[in-house]
XYZ file of C-alpha atoms in Angstrom:
212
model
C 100.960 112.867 118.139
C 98.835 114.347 114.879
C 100.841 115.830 112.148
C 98.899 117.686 109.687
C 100.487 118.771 106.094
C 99.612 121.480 103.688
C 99.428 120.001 100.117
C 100.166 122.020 97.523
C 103.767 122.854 97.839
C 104.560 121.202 100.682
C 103.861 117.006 100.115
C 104.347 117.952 95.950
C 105.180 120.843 93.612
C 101.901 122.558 92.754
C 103.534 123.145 88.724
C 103.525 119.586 88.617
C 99.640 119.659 89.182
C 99.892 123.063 86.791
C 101.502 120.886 84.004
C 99.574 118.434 83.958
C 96.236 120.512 83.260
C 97.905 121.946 80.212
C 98.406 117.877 79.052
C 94.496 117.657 79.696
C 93.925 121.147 77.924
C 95.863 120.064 74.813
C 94.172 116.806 74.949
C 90.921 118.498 74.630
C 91.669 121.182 72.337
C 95.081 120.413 70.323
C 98.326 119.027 71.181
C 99.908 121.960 69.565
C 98.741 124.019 72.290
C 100.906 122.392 74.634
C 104.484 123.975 73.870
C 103.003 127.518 73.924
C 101.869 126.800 77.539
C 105.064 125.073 78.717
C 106.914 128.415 77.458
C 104.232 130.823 79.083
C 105.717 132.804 82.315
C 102.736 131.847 84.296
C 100.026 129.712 84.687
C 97.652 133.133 83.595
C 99.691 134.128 80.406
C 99.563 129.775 79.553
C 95.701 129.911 79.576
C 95.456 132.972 77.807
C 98.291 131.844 75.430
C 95.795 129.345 74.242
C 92.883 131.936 72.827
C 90.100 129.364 74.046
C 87.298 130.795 76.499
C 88.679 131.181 79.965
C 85.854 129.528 81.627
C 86.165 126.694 79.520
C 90.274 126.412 80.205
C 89.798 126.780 84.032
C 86.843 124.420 83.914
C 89.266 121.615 82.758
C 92.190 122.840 85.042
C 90.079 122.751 88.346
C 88.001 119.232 87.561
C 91.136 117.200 85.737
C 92.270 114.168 87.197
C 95.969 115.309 87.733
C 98.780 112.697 86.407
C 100.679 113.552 89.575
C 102.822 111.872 92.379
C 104.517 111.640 95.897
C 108.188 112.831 95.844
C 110.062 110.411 97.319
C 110.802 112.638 100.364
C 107.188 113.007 100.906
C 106.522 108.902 100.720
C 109.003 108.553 103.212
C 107.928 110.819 105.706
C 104.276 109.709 105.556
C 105.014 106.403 105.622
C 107.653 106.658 108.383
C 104.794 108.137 110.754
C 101.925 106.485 109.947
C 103.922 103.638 111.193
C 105.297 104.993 114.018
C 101.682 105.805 114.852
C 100.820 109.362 113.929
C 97.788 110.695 113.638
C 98.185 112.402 109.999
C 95.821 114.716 108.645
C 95.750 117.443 105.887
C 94.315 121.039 105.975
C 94.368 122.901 102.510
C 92.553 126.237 100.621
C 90.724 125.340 97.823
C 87.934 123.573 94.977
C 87.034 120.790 96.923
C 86.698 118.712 93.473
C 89.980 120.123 92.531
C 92.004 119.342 96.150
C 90.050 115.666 96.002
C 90.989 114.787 92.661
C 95.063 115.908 93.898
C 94.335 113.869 97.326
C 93.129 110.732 95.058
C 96.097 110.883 92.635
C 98.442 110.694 95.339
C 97.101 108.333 97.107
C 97.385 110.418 100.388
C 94.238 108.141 102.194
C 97.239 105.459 102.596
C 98.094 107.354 105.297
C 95.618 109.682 106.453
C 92.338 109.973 108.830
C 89.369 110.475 106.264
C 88.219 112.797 108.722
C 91.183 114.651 109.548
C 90.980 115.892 106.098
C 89.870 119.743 105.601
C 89.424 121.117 102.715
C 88.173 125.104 102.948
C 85.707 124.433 99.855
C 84.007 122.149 102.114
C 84.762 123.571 105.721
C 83.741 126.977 104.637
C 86.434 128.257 106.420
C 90.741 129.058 105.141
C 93.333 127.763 107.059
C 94.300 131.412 108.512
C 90.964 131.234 110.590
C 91.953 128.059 112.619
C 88.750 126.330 112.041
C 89.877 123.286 110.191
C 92.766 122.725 113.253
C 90.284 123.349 115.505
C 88.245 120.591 114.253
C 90.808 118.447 114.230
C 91.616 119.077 117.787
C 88.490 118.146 118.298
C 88.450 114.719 117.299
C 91.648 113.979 118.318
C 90.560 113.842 122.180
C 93.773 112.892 124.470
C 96.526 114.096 121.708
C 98.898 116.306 123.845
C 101.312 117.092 120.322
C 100.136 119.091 117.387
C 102.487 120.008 114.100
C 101.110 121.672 111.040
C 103.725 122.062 107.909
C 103.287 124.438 105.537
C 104.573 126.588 103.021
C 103.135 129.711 102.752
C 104.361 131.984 105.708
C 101.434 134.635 104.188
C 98.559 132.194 106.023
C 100.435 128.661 107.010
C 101.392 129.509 110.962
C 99.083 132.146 111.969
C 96.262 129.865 113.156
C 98.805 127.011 114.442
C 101.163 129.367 116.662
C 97.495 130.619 118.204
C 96.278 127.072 118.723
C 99.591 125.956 120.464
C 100.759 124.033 117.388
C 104.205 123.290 116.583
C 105.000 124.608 113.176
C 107.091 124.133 110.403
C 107.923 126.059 106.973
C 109.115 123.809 103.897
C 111.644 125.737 101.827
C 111.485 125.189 98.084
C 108.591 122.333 98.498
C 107.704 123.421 94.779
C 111.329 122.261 93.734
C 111.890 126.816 93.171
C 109.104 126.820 91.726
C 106.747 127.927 94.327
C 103.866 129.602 93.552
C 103.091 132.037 96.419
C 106.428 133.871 98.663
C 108.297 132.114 100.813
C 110.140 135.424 101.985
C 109.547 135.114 106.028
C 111.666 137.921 106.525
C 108.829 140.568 105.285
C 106.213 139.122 108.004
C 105.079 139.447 111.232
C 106.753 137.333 113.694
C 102.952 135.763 114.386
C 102.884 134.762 110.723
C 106.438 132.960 111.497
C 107.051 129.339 112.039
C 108.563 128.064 114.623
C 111.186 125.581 112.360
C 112.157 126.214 108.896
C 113.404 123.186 107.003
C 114.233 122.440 103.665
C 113.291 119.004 103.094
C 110.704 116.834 104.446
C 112.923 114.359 105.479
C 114.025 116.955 108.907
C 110.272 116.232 110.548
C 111.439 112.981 112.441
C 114.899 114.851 113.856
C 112.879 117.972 115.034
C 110.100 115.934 116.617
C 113.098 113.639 118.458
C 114.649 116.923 119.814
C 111.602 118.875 120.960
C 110.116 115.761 122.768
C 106.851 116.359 121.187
């Protein structure tokens, strides 16, 4: 069996990550700074909230070492399979500095293949073109069970449900603070999961009852 998780989201709220670059902005430029992006409406209005050069706010934001963590949920769950002998891997958009430095912080390489990590920075290929699960098929030879879980109905499933995954949608990973639409009622049923859950802590009981 190889389970493969999103990561922004899905194994930890992506504000928490967003939070703790304003920390390392006001560190850099003024702790006063701080409140006035805590109060913004958006990660966009915080940086600009802070009238220092965009390029030089982002650059801190994407190369950071996040103060970040596992939920609790998410510990559990990774731990419970990578004992039970899963195959875990990751597949995630993004900086390949910035999606690193997040992997590091959380200490996901407890659990994970190093090579069953994909990171599109580095693949050269999004999720939504079913590269990185392809790949992962790949060296996985003899694995009869795939399950990708995601968040983002917009490009989580498409690839998966094409591949003969199993997928699943996390509800609320980002604690309702979720940073891209989690309405999979205004999609088409290929961009649809199979299972929608709303805690992590539901993967063991679906994989029991499918028999994957």
């Amino acid at each position: 069996m190889v389970v493969v998780f999103d990561l922004d989201d899905t194994l930890y709220p992506e504000m928490e990550y967003v939070r703790s670059a304003y920390r390392a902005i006001a560190r850099c430029h003024g702790q006063g700074l701080l409140k006035r992006m805590l109060d913004a409406p958006t990660p966009r209005a915080a940086f600009d909230s802070t009238g220092i050069d965009i390029d030089k706010v982002l650059d801190i934001y994407r190369n950071h070492m996040p103060d970040i963590k596992l939920p609790w949920q998410s510990l559990y769950v990774l731990a419970r399979l990578f004992n039970m002998g899963c195959q875990l891997g990751l597949v995630t958009d993004g900086r390949s500095v910035t999606q690193r430095n997040k992997i590091r912080s959380l200490g996901l390489c407890r659990f994970m293949r190093h090579d069953l990590i994909m990171i599109s920075e580095e693949i050269g290929s999004e999720k939504i073109s079913g590269v990185a699960m392809s790949e992962i098929m790949r060296l996985t030879p003899g694995e009869v069970g795939y399950i990708y879980v995601g968040d983002n109905p917009a490009k989580d499933f498409l690839a998966g449900r094409r591949l003969g995954w199993t997928t699943l949608c996390l509800m609320n990973g980002g604690r309702g603070e979720n940073l891209f639409s989690q309405n999979i009622g205004q999609i088409p049923d290929e961009y649809k999961p199979d299972f929608v859950v709303d805690s992590l802590l539901e993967l063991e009981k679906i994989l029991n009852q499918s028999n994957l």
